[in-house]
Amino acid sequence: MPTAPHPQNTDELFQALQENDQLPYGRTRTVTAEELVDAAEQFAEPAPLAYALFELQEAYTYGSEPRKSPVVFARLLNLFDEQPDVFDERMRHMLFWRFKWVANALRALPEVPLSGLRQWLTEMRDRYVKADLDLQPYYGQAYQLAAHLGEDTLLAYELWAGRTRTRLSDCEACEICERALYHLGTGDDERALRTWEPVLAGKDSCQEEPARSVSYALLPLLRTGRTDRARELHLAGYRACRRNPSMAGEVGRHLEFCALTGNEARGLELLAENRNLFAEVESPLDLLDFLTGVEVLLRRVELLGHDSLPAAGYAGRTWTVAGLRAEVRGRADDLAARFDARNGTTAHTDRRNARLDRTPLLETLELTLRTRGLDDAGPAAPVAEPTARTTALPSSLPELILQARTLDQQGHPDGPACWARLRTLVAARDYAHPDDPALGPLVQLRADLLAEEANRAGEKDEFADAAALHEEAAALYDDAGEPGHAALSRACALLATAEIPVQGTDGAEAKTAALTSAHASMVRLHEETPGLAPFQEARLMRLKATALGLRLQTSRSDEHVAPVFAETDVLHAFATRHDLVGQLSGALQLRASTHAISGDLPAAVSETDALLDRLKAHGPAWHLPRTLGLRGRLQLGLRDAQAAHADLTEALRLAVDWPADTIDTARLHSDLAEACMHLGHPDEALRHLTRSAELELRRGNRTDAFCTYSNAAQLSLDLGRVEDCIALLDSLLAEPDITTGELDDRLIAQLRLTRARALHTGEDLKAATAEFVALAAESARWDDDPGSHAMIAAETAVLLGESGEFGRAREAADQALAAHARAQRYDQLSNCLRELARLQAQQQGPDGLADARAFLSDAGRVADEARDAEYEAHGRSLDTALAYEHGRVNAYAGEYEDALVALEKALTLLGDPGRDDDRAGEWAECVRLAGAVEGLYLERPAPALTRLDAAVSRLTALGHTEETEPLISLAARLRDEE
C-alpha cells in the first residue's frame, strides 16, 4: 500500500524526495524511498531516477539493510557507465563516496565470500585510478577489511594512516574512530583515548559519530580511572543510538558497560527499551555485536543468581534471563562461526569470547539518578511485608499470636512483621487454630488481621477501603465477644470515612462537617462501651483527638484550636495515669502539631523539645525519628534550615534501627531535600529527592513517587545536569503504569514536558520540538486547564520558530493566544511572541519583518491586557520588554531609524539604574544596542559615543563596573573607525 501520493511530475518527485529525507531512518522512510524509485522510472529523464536511487541506498544503509544497498548501487553504477553526463559534480562525488558504503555492507554479510570482498576493493581501486582520484579512501577500506579479518592489520594501517586525507576520505570523526580502535586493539588505552578526544569532546561529528566512538571508549575510560567521564558519555551516547537498528552494535556495548559497572538492572531496562532490535537488525555483523553485548549482560545477571528474572527478547514469547541467554548464545555463536568460516580466521569467535570473559571493572558506578538493583527489576508485585529488625519472631504459633497483640497494643514497629507471618499461616489450607482460651477463637484472629490490613490501607490514603475493612473487623470482633476491639474498629471506620475526599468547591467545608460528625459519633461510642481496657480507652481517646486535629487542619479556624488541646489534655492525663508511654508521646505530638497548625511555631518547637527529652529518657525509642522529623519541619517553617538539616539527618540515622515501612523515611528524605535547598546544597537535595521517590515507589505509593521524581528531574535540569534529567525521565516513562496510561495523564504530561525542555536545553531541537508538538495537541483537549495549554503551546511555538517553521509556529502561537483568553498567562505569551518576532527577523531579515511585526503587535495586545488587569510582570515590565524587542527586530531587518526610536523608548521605560538596582545589566544592554544601531549602522558615531560615554560614567559611579565592559568595547571600536 503506498505511503504517500504518487508524484505526477519531476517537481513533485523532488519535493517528495526532500520530504522523505527529513524522516528518521527506518521502515517508513525506506518504503517511501522504494516507492519513489518506482515513480521515478516513469519519467524519461534519468537524473530523477539517479537521485531516487541515491535516496534509496541511503535508506538501506542507515536502516540496517546491507543486503539491499549493493543492489541499488549496482543500478547507479550502470547508469553512470551508460550516461555519465547525467551525473553532475555533486552526484559524481556521491557515487564515488558510496563505494565505501558497499564495501562496508559486503563485509557485514557472511554469505559474501572473501574473494568477493577483495574483488570489490579491486573494483573500487580501478575506478578511482580511472577517475584520477587519490587512493587514500581505498586504503582505508583495505585496512578495515584487514581489521575485520584480524590479519596483517599493522601493514594495512600504515598504508592508510600515513596518507593525506582527500575529499572522498571518510569524515574526520570516522577516521579518528578507526585510528583509536587500532590503538585499542594493541592494548594502548591511553593513546586510543587521546586519539578519540576531539570526537568525544564534540568537536568532530557525523551521522554515526560521536555515538559510535563513545560506545567503544566506555571501557577504556573505566580502565584508566575516568569514571565520571564514562558515566557522562554513557548517558549522552546511549540516547543517541537507542532503538536504532543501524546502531545495534553501539547499543550492545552500552549494555555491556552496564553489566560491568554494577548496573545490571539498568542494563535490563535498556534491553527492554531496545527489544525492537532483535527483529529489525538486518546486518549480521551488527547483530553479532548486539547479541554479544546482550549476552554479557545476561551472563552477569545469571552469575548474580537472578536467572529467573523476566527479560525482553525475541517477540512471540516471554523470556527469563536464563532462557534468553541460551537463545542469544546459540544465535551469536552461529554468526561468529559463519564470519570466521568466510574469513578463514577465528577473529570473531575470539573477540566474542574476550568480551564474554570480562569481569566487572567496578563493583558499582551510579549511572543515573534512579539507582535500582536486580531486586527491583522483577515484575510489579505487592510491596513486600515489613521485616522486623529488632525482635525475633517466635517459632510457636501461640507465642506469635500473643506477641503480635502485645506489640500492637504498644504501637511497636515490629508488630507488622508478626501480623505478616500470621497472615501467611492463617491463609494456608492446613491451618489449625490453637485451642487456647488465652488466644481467643479463630474469628478474633481474623478480625485482628483485618484491622491491621485496614490500618495499612489508611496509611496509603485508601480511606474507602480502610473504612470497609474496619467495619468488617468490627463485625468479627462482635462475633468473638470482644466489644472493646469492636468499638475501636468502628471508631477507625468513622475516621477513615470522614477522610474520604469530597469533590467540589466546598470540599473543605464538607470534610470539616464530616470530621465533626465523626468526633461526635466517637464520643457516643466511648460512652456506650463500658469495660474498655486502658490501652483501648487511650487509643479511642487518641482517635477523638486526631479527628479534631484533622478538622483544624482542614478548616484552619481559630474556634477549632481549643477543642484539640482539650482532647489531647484528657489523653495526656489518662496515659500518664496508666503509664502508656506510646499514647503519652502521641498526645504531646498532637499538641505540638496543633500549635504549628494554629501558627505558633515557637510553641510547637518547645513542645517537641520537651517531648524529645522525654523520649530519650523514657521512650518509646521508635518515636524519636518521627518527632525529630516533626521538629525538622517546624524549623523549616521558622527558616532555620541548619537546625532542620541537623534534626532530619539525625532522624534518618535513627530510622535505620527500625523496620523500613514503619517510619516514613520517604518524608524525611523529602524534607531533608528542602532543607538542603535552603542551605544552598542542591546536589545533596537531589540525592534525597530521588531516595524519597524510590522509597515511595517500593511502598506502592506510585503517584507520590512520580511527583517526587518529577521534582528531582526539574532540579537536575536546573542544575545543568541535562543528561541525568533525560535518563531519569526515560526510565520513568518506560514504567508499565505509564505506558499503559494507568497513571494520571497530567502527571505523565508533566514528566514529558520536563523531558522536552531538557532535550531543548541539550540542543536536541528536533526531538524536543516533536515532543512539544505532541504535548500541545494533547493539552488542547484539557478543557479544565486552558492555562497549561497556553503555556505548552507558547513553548511549542518558540521551538518551531527556532527550527525555522514559522507557519507552524504561527499556528501554535494562535492556539496559545486562544487558551490565554480563557486563562491568562501574560508573561509566557508575551515572552513567546517577542521571541518569535526576534527569531523570524533574525533568520529572514527584511523578508520576515512583516510577520515579525505581527507577532509584536500580538505581544502589544497582551501587554495592554496585563496593564488593564493591573498585572505585575516578573522582572521588567511587558511594555519595556516589548519596546526593546521592537528595537532588535527592526535592527535585524535593517530598519535602523525605527530600531533607534524603539530602543530609546525602552530606555525611557526602564529609567535610570540605581546603585543596588538589578536592572543595570538590562539598561546597559539597551544602551549598547542603541549605540551600535546609531554608530555602526546609521553611521552617526558622535552621538553614539556621547551616549556610550555617559552610560559608562553613570554605571561606574554606581559601582556597576562589569556592566560597562561591552559599552567600553563598542566605544573603542567606534573611535577606531572614526
JSON list of C-alpha atoms in Angstrom, two decimals, residues 509-647:
[
{"chain": "A", "resi": 509, "resn": "GLU", "atom": "CA", "xyz": [-16.37, 22.62, 54.37]},
{"chain": "A", "resi": 510, "resn": "ALA", "atom": "CA", "xyz": [-17.82, 19.17, 53.76]},
{"chain": "A", "resi": 511, "resn": "LYS", "atom": "CA", "xyz": [-14.78, 17.44, 55.23]},
{"chain": "A", "resi": 512, "resn": "THR", "atom": "CA", "xyz": [-14.90, 19.71, 58.29]},
{"chain": "A", "resi": 513, "resn": "ALA", "atom": "CA", "xyz": [-18.52, 18.73, 58.85]},
{"chain": "A", "resi": 514, "resn": "ALA", "atom": "CA", "xyz": [-17.69, 15.04, 58.35]},
{"chain": "A", "resi": 515, "resn": "LEU", "atom": "CA", "xyz": [-14.91, 15.17, 60.93]},
{"chain": "A", "resi": 516, "resn": "THR", "atom": "CA", "xyz": [-17.15, 16.99, 63.41]},
{"chain": "A", "resi": 517, "resn": "SER", "atom": "CA", "xyz": [-19.76, 14.28, 62.95]},
{"chain": "A", "resi": 518, "resn": "ALA", "atom": "CA", "xyz": [-17.15, 11.52, 63.26]},
{"chain": "A", "resi": 519, "resn": "HIS", "atom": "CA", "xyz": [-15.91, 13.00, 66.55]},
{"chain": "A", "resi": 520, "resn": "ALA", "atom": "CA", "xyz": [-19.42, 13.18, 67.94]},
{"chain": "A", "resi": 521, "resn": "SER", "atom": "CA", "xyz": [-20.04, 9.56, 66.97]},
{"chain": "A", "resi": 522, "resn": "MET", "atom": "CA", "xyz": [-16.77, 8.52, 68.64]},
{"chain": "A", "resi": 523, "resn": "VAL", "atom": "CA", "xyz": [-17.83, 10.31, 71.84]},
{"chain": "A", "resi": 524, "resn": "ARG", "atom": "CA", "xyz": [-21.10, 8.36, 71.86]},
{"chain": "A", "resi": 525, "resn": "LEU", "atom": "CA", "xyz": [-19.27, 5.14, 71.08]},
{"chain": "A", "resi": 526, "resn": "HIS", "atom": "CA", "xyz": [-16.94, 5.78, 74.01]},
{"chain": "A", "resi": 527, "resn": "GLU", "atom": "CA", "xyz": [-19.84, 6.43, 76.34]},
{"chain": "A", "resi": 528, "resn": "GLU", "atom": "CA", "xyz": [-21.72, 3.34, 75.16]},
{"chain": "A", "resi": 529, "resn": "THR", "atom": "CA", "xyz": [-18.80, 0.91, 75.50]},
{"chain": "A", "resi": 530, "resn": "PRO", "atom": "CA", "xyz": [-18.06, 0.10, 79.14]},
{"chain": "A", "resi": 531, "resn": "GLY", "atom": "CA", "xyz": [-15.24, -2.09, 80.35]},
{"chain": "A", "resi": 532, "resn": "LEU", "atom": "CA", "xyz": [-12.57, -0.88, 77.97]},
{"chain": "A", "resi": 533, "resn": "ALA", "atom": "CA", "xyz": [-9.03, -1.88, 78.80]},
{"chain": "A", "resi": 534, "resn": "PRO", "atom": "CA", "xyz": [-6.72, 1.10, 79.43]},
{"chain": "A", "resi": 535, "resn": "PHE", "atom": "CA", "xyz": [-4.87, 0.66, 76.11]},
{"chain": "A", "resi": 536, "resn": "GLN", "atom": "CA", "xyz": [-8.22, 0.50, 74.27]},
{"chain": "A", "resi": 537, "resn": "GLU", "atom": "CA", "xyz": [-9.59, 3.57, 76.01]},
{"chain": "A", "resi": 538, "resn": "ALA", "atom": "CA", "xyz": [-6.39, 5.53, 75.33]},
{"chain": "A", "resi": 539, "resn": "ARG", "atom": "CA", "xyz": [-6.49, 4.55, 71.69]},
{"chain": "A", "resi": 540, "resn": "LEU", "atom": "CA", "xyz": [-10.11, 5.69, 71.43]},
{"chain": "A", "resi": 541, "resn": "MET", "atom": "CA", "xyz": [-9.16, 9.00, 73.05]},
{"chain": "A", "resi": 542, "resn": "ARG", "atom": "CA", "xyz": [-6.32, 9.33, 70.54]},
{"chain": "A", "resi": 543, "resn": "LEU", "atom": "CA", "xyz": [-8.76, 8.79, 67.66]},
{"chain": "A", "resi": 544, "resn": "LYS", "atom": "CA", "xyz": [-11.07, 11.51, 69.02]},
{"chain": "A", "resi": 545, "resn": "ALA", "atom": "CA", "xyz": [-8.17, 13.94, 69.35]},
{"chain": "A", "resi": 546, "resn": "THR", "atom": "CA", "xyz": [-6.97, 13.03, 65.85]},
{"chain": "A", "resi": 547, "resn": "ALA", "atom": "CA", "xyz": [-10.40, 13.74, 64.38]},
{"chain": "A", "resi": 548, "resn": "LEU", "atom": "CA", "xyz": [-10.38, 17.21, 65.94]},
{"chain": "A", "resi": 549, "resn": "GLY", "atom": "CA", "xyz": [-6.81, 17.80, 64.83]},
{"chain": "A", "resi": 550, "resn": "LEU", "atom": "CA", "xyz": [-7.70, 16.90, 61.23]},
{"chain": "A", "resi": 551, "resn": "ARG", "atom": "CA", "xyz": [-10.72, 19.19, 61.46]},
{"chain": "A", "resi": 552, "resn": "LEU", "atom": "CA", "xyz": [-8.46, 22.08, 62.49]},
{"chain": "A", "resi": 553, "resn": "GLN", "atom": "CA", "xyz": [-6.02, 21.23, 59.70]},
{"chain": "A", "resi": 554, "resn": "THR", "atom": "CA", "xyz": [-8.90, 21.32, 57.22]},
{"chain": "A", "resi": 555, "resn": "SER", "atom": "CA", "xyz": [-10.78, 24.39, 58.44]},
{"chain": "A", "resi": 556, "resn": "ARG", "atom": "CA", "xyz": [-7.87, 26.49, 59.80]},
{"chain": "A", "resi": 557, "resn": "SER", "atom": "CA", "xyz": [-10.49, 28.04, 62.09]},
{"chain": "A", "resi": 558, "resn": "ASP", "atom": "CA", "xyz": [-9.39, 29.55, 65.41]},
{"chain": "A", "resi": 559, "resn": "GLU", "atom": "CA", "xyz": [-12.52, 28.21, 67.09]},
{"chain": "A", "resi": 560, "resn": "HIS", "atom": "CA", "xyz": [-11.34, 24.65, 66.41]},
{"chain": "A", "resi": 561, "resn": "VAL", "atom": "CA", "xyz": [-8.00, 25.07, 68.24]},
{"chain": "A", "resi": 562, "resn": "ALA", "atom": "CA", "xyz": [-9.16, 24.83, 71.85]},
{"chain": "A", "resi": 563, "resn": "PRO", "atom": "CA", "xyz": [-11.13, 21.58, 71.40]},
{"chain": "A", "resi": 564, "resn": "VAL", "atom": "CA", "xyz": [-7.98, 19.84, 70.13]},
{"chain": "A", "resi": 565, "resn": "PHE", "atom": "CA", "xyz": [-5.97, 20.96, 73.15]},
{"chain": "A", "resi": 566, "resn": "ALA", "atom": "CA", "xyz": [-8.77, 19.90, 75.48]},
{"chain": "A", "resi": 567, "resn": "GLU", "atom": "CA", "xyz": [-8.95, 16.43, 73.95]},
{"chain": "A", "resi": 568, "resn": "THR", "atom": "CA", "xyz": [-5.18, 15.96, 73.97]},
{"chain": "A", "resi": 569, "resn": "ASP", "atom": "CA", "xyz": [-5.02, 17.09, 77.62]},
{"chain": "A", "resi": 570, "resn": "VAL", "atom": "CA", "xyz": [-7.52, 14.36, 78.53]},
{"chain": "A", "resi": 571, "resn": "LEU", "atom": "CA", "xyz": [-5.45, 11.81, 76.63]},
{"chain": "A", "resi": 572, "resn": "HIS", "atom": "CA", "xyz": [-2.24, 13.03, 78.23]},
{"chain": "A", "resi": 573, "resn": "ALA", "atom": "CA", "xyz": [-3.65, 12.75, 81.75]},
{"chain": "A", "resi": 574, "resn": "PHE", "atom": "CA", "xyz": [-5.09, 9.29, 81.10]},
{"chain": "A", "resi": 575, "resn": "ALA", "atom": "CA", "xyz": [-1.86, 7.98, 79.52]},
{"chain": "A", "resi": 576, "resn": "THR", "atom": "CA", "xyz": [0.18, 9.38, 82.40]},
{"chain": "A", "resi": 577, "resn": "ARG", "atom": "CA", "xyz": [-2.08, 7.73, 84.96]},
{"chain": "A", "resi": 578, "resn": "HIS", "atom": "CA", "xyz": [-1.84, 4.33, 83.26]},
{"chain": "A", "resi": 579, "resn": "ASP", "atom": "CA", "xyz": [1.82, 4.64, 82.20]},
{"chain": "A", "resi": 580, "resn": "LEU", "atom": "CA", "xyz": [1.04, 4.26, 78.48]},
{"chain": "A", "resi": 581, "resn": "VAL", "atom": "CA", "xyz": [4.24, 5.80, 77.12]},
{"chain": "A", "resi": 582, "resn": "GLY", "atom": "CA", "xyz": [3.27, 5.45, 73.48]},
{"chain": "A", "resi": 583, "resn": "GLN", "atom": "CA", "xyz": [-0.03, 7.29, 73.90]},
{"chain": "A", "resi": 584, "resn": "LEU", "atom": "CA", "xyz": [1.63, 9.88, 76.12]},
{"chain": "A", "resi": 585, "resn": "SER", "atom": "CA", "xyz": [4.09, 10.61, 73.32]},
{"chain": "A", "resi": 586, "resn": "GLY", "atom": "CA", "xyz": [1.24, 10.70, 70.82]},
{"chain": "A", "resi": 587, "resn": "ALA", "atom": "CA", "xyz": [-0.62, 13.27, 72.91]},
{"chain": "A", "resi": 588, "resn": "LEU", "atom": "CA", "xyz": [2.43, 15.53, 73.07]},
{"chain": "A", "resi": 589, "resn": "GLN", "atom": "CA", "xyz": [2.97, 15.21, 69.30]},
{"chain": "A", "resi": 590, "resn": "LEU", "atom": "CA", "xyz": [-0.65, 16.22, 68.75]},
{"chain": "A", "resi": 591, "resn": "ARG", "atom": "CA", "xyz": [-0.16, 19.27, 70.96]},
{"chain": "A", "resi": 592, "resn": "ALA", "atom": "CA", "xyz": [2.94, 20.29, 69.01]},
{"chain": "A", "resi": 593, "resn": "SER", "atom": "CA", "xyz": [1.17, 19.82, 65.69]},
{"chain": "A", "resi": 594, "resn": "THR", "atom": "CA", "xyz": [-1.81, 21.86, 66.92]},
{"chain": "A", "resi": 595, "resn": "HIS", "atom": "CA", "xyz": [0.46, 24.76, 67.88]},
{"chain": "A", "resi": 596, "resn": "ALA", "atom": "CA", "xyz": [2.03, 24.55, 64.41]},
{"chain": "A", "resi": 597, "resn": "ILE", "atom": "CA", "xyz": [-1.30, 24.47, 62.57]},
{"chain": "A", "resi": 598, "resn": "SER", "atom": "CA", "xyz": [-2.57, 27.44, 64.60]},
{"chain": "A", "resi": 599, "resn": "GLY", "atom": "CA", "xyz": [0.55, 29.39, 63.61]},
{"chain": "A", "resi": 600, "resn": "ASP", "atom": "CA", "xyz": [2.52, 29.32, 66.86]},
{"chain": "A", "resi": 601, "resn": "LEU", "atom": "CA", "xyz": [5.70, 27.64, 65.59]},
{"chain": "A", "resi": 602, "resn": "PRO", "atom": "CA", "xyz": [7.91, 28.62, 68.57]},
{"chain": "A", "resi": 603, "resn": "ALA", "atom": "CA", "xyz": [5.44, 26.94, 70.95]},
{"chain": "A", "resi": 604, "resn": "ALA", "atom": "CA", "xyz": [5.39, 23.89, 68.70]},
{"chain": "A", "resi": 605, "resn": "VAL", "atom": "CA", "xyz": [9.18, 23.69, 68.82]},
{"chain": "A", "resi": 606, "resn": "SER", "atom": "CA", "xyz": [9.12, 23.98, 72.63]},
{"chain": "A", "resi": 607, "resn": "GLU", "atom": "CA", "xyz": [6.63, 21.12, 72.83]},
{"chain": "A", "resi": 608, "resn": "THR", "atom": "CA", "xyz": [8.81, 18.92, 70.59]},
{"chain": "A", "resi": 609, "resn": "ASP", "atom": "CA", "xyz": [11.92, 19.82, 72.62]},
{"chain": "A", "resi": 610, "resn": "ALA", "atom": "CA", "xyz": [10.20, 18.60, 75.76]},
{"chain": "A", "resi": 611, "resn": "LEU", "atom": "CA", "xyz": [8.91, 15.51, 74.02]},
{"chain": "A", "resi": 612, "resn": "LEU", "atom": "CA", "xyz": [12.36, 14.61, 72.70]},
{"chain": "A", "resi": 613, "resn": "ASP", "atom": "CA", "xyz": [13.83, 14.92, 76.18]},
{"chain": "A", "resi": 614, "resn": "ARG", "atom": "CA", "xyz": [11.14, 12.60, 77.50]},
{"chain": "A", "resi": 615, "resn": "LEU", "atom": "CA", "xyz": [11.59, 10.09, 74.67]},
{"chain": "A", "resi": 616, "resn": "LYS", "atom": "CA", "xyz": [15.33, 9.91, 75.27]},
{"chain": "A", "resi": 617, "resn": "ALA", "atom": "CA", "xyz": [14.71, 9.25, 78.95]},
{"chain": "A", "resi": 618, "resn": "HIS", "atom": "CA", "xyz": [11.61, 7.05, 78.91]},
{"chain": "A", "resi": 619, "resn": "GLY", "atom": "CA", "xyz": [10.91, 6.02, 75.31]},
{"chain": "A", "resi": 620, "resn": "PRO", "atom": "CA", "xyz": [9.45, 4.67, 73.22]},
{"chain": "A", "resi": 621, "resn": "ALA", "atom": "CA", "xyz": [12.61, 4.90, 71.15]},
{"chain": "A", "resi": 622, "resn": "TRP", "atom": "CA", "xyz": [10.83, 4.35, 67.85]},
{"chain": "A", "resi": 623, "resn": "HIS", "atom": "CA", "xyz": [9.04, 7.68, 68.29]},
{"chain": "A", "resi": 624, "resn": "LEU", "atom": "CA", "xyz": [12.34, 9.55, 68.13]},
{"chain": "A", "resi": 625, "resn": "PRO", "atom": "CA", "xyz": [12.74, 9.60, 64.30]},
{"chain": "A", "resi": 626, "resn": "ARG", "atom": "CA", "xyz": [9.17, 10.78, 63.84]},
{"chain": "A", "resi": 627, "resn": "THR", "atom": "CA", "xyz": [9.50, 13.51, 66.48]},
{"chain": "A", "resi": 628, "resn": "LEU", "atom": "CA", "xyz": [12.84, 14.70, 65.11]},
{"chain": "A", "resi": 629, "resn": "GLY", "atom": "CA", "xyz": [11.22, 14.80, 61.69]},
{"chain": "A", "resi": 630, "resn": "LEU", "atom": "CA", "xyz": [8.41, 16.95, 63.10]},
{"chain": "A", "resi": 631, "resn": "ARG", "atom": "CA", "xyz": [10.87, 19.34, 64.71]},
{"chain": "A", "resi": 632, "resn": "GLY", "atom": "CA", "xyz": [12.84, 19.50, 61.47]},
{"chain": "A", "resi": 633, "resn": "ARG", "atom": "CA", "xyz": [9.72, 20.57, 59.58]},
{"chain": "A", "resi": 634, "resn": "LEU", "atom": "CA", "xyz": [8.95, 23.17, 62.26]},
{"chain": "A", "resi": 635, "resn": "GLN", "atom": "CA", "xyz": [12.49, 24.53, 61.93]},
{"chain": "A", "resi": 636, "resn": "LEU", "atom": "CA", "xyz": [11.95, 24.83, 58.19]},
{"chain": "A", "resi": 637, "resn": "GLY", "atom": "CA", "xyz": [8.84, 26.85, 58.95]},
{"chain": "A", "resi": 638, "resn": "LEU", "atom": "CA", "xyz": [10.95, 29.09, 61.17]},
{"chain": "A", "resi": 639, "resn": "ARG", "atom": "CA", "xyz": [13.51, 29.38, 58.34]},
{"chain": "A", "resi": 640, "resn": "ASP", "atom": "CA", "xyz": [16.24, 27.75, 60.38]},
{"chain": "A", "resi": 641, "resn": "ALA", "atom": "CA", "xyz": [17.42, 25.39, 57.66]},
{"chain": "A", "resi": 642, "resn": "GLN", "atom": "CA", "xyz": [20.62, 24.46, 59.50]},
{"chain": "A", "resi": 643, "resn": "ALA", "atom": "CA", "xyz": [18.71, 23.23, 62.57]},
{"chain": "A", "resi": 644, "resn": "ALA", "atom": "CA", "xyz": [16.20, 21.46, 60.32]},
{"chain": "A", "resi": 645, "resn": "HIS", "atom": "CA", "xyz": [19.01, 19.71, 58.45]},
{"chain": "A", "resi": 646, "resn": "ALA", "atom": "CA", "xyz": [20.54, 18.52, 61.73]},
{"chain": "A", "resi": 647, "resn": "ASP", "atom": "CA", "xyz": [17.23, 17.15, 63.07]}
]
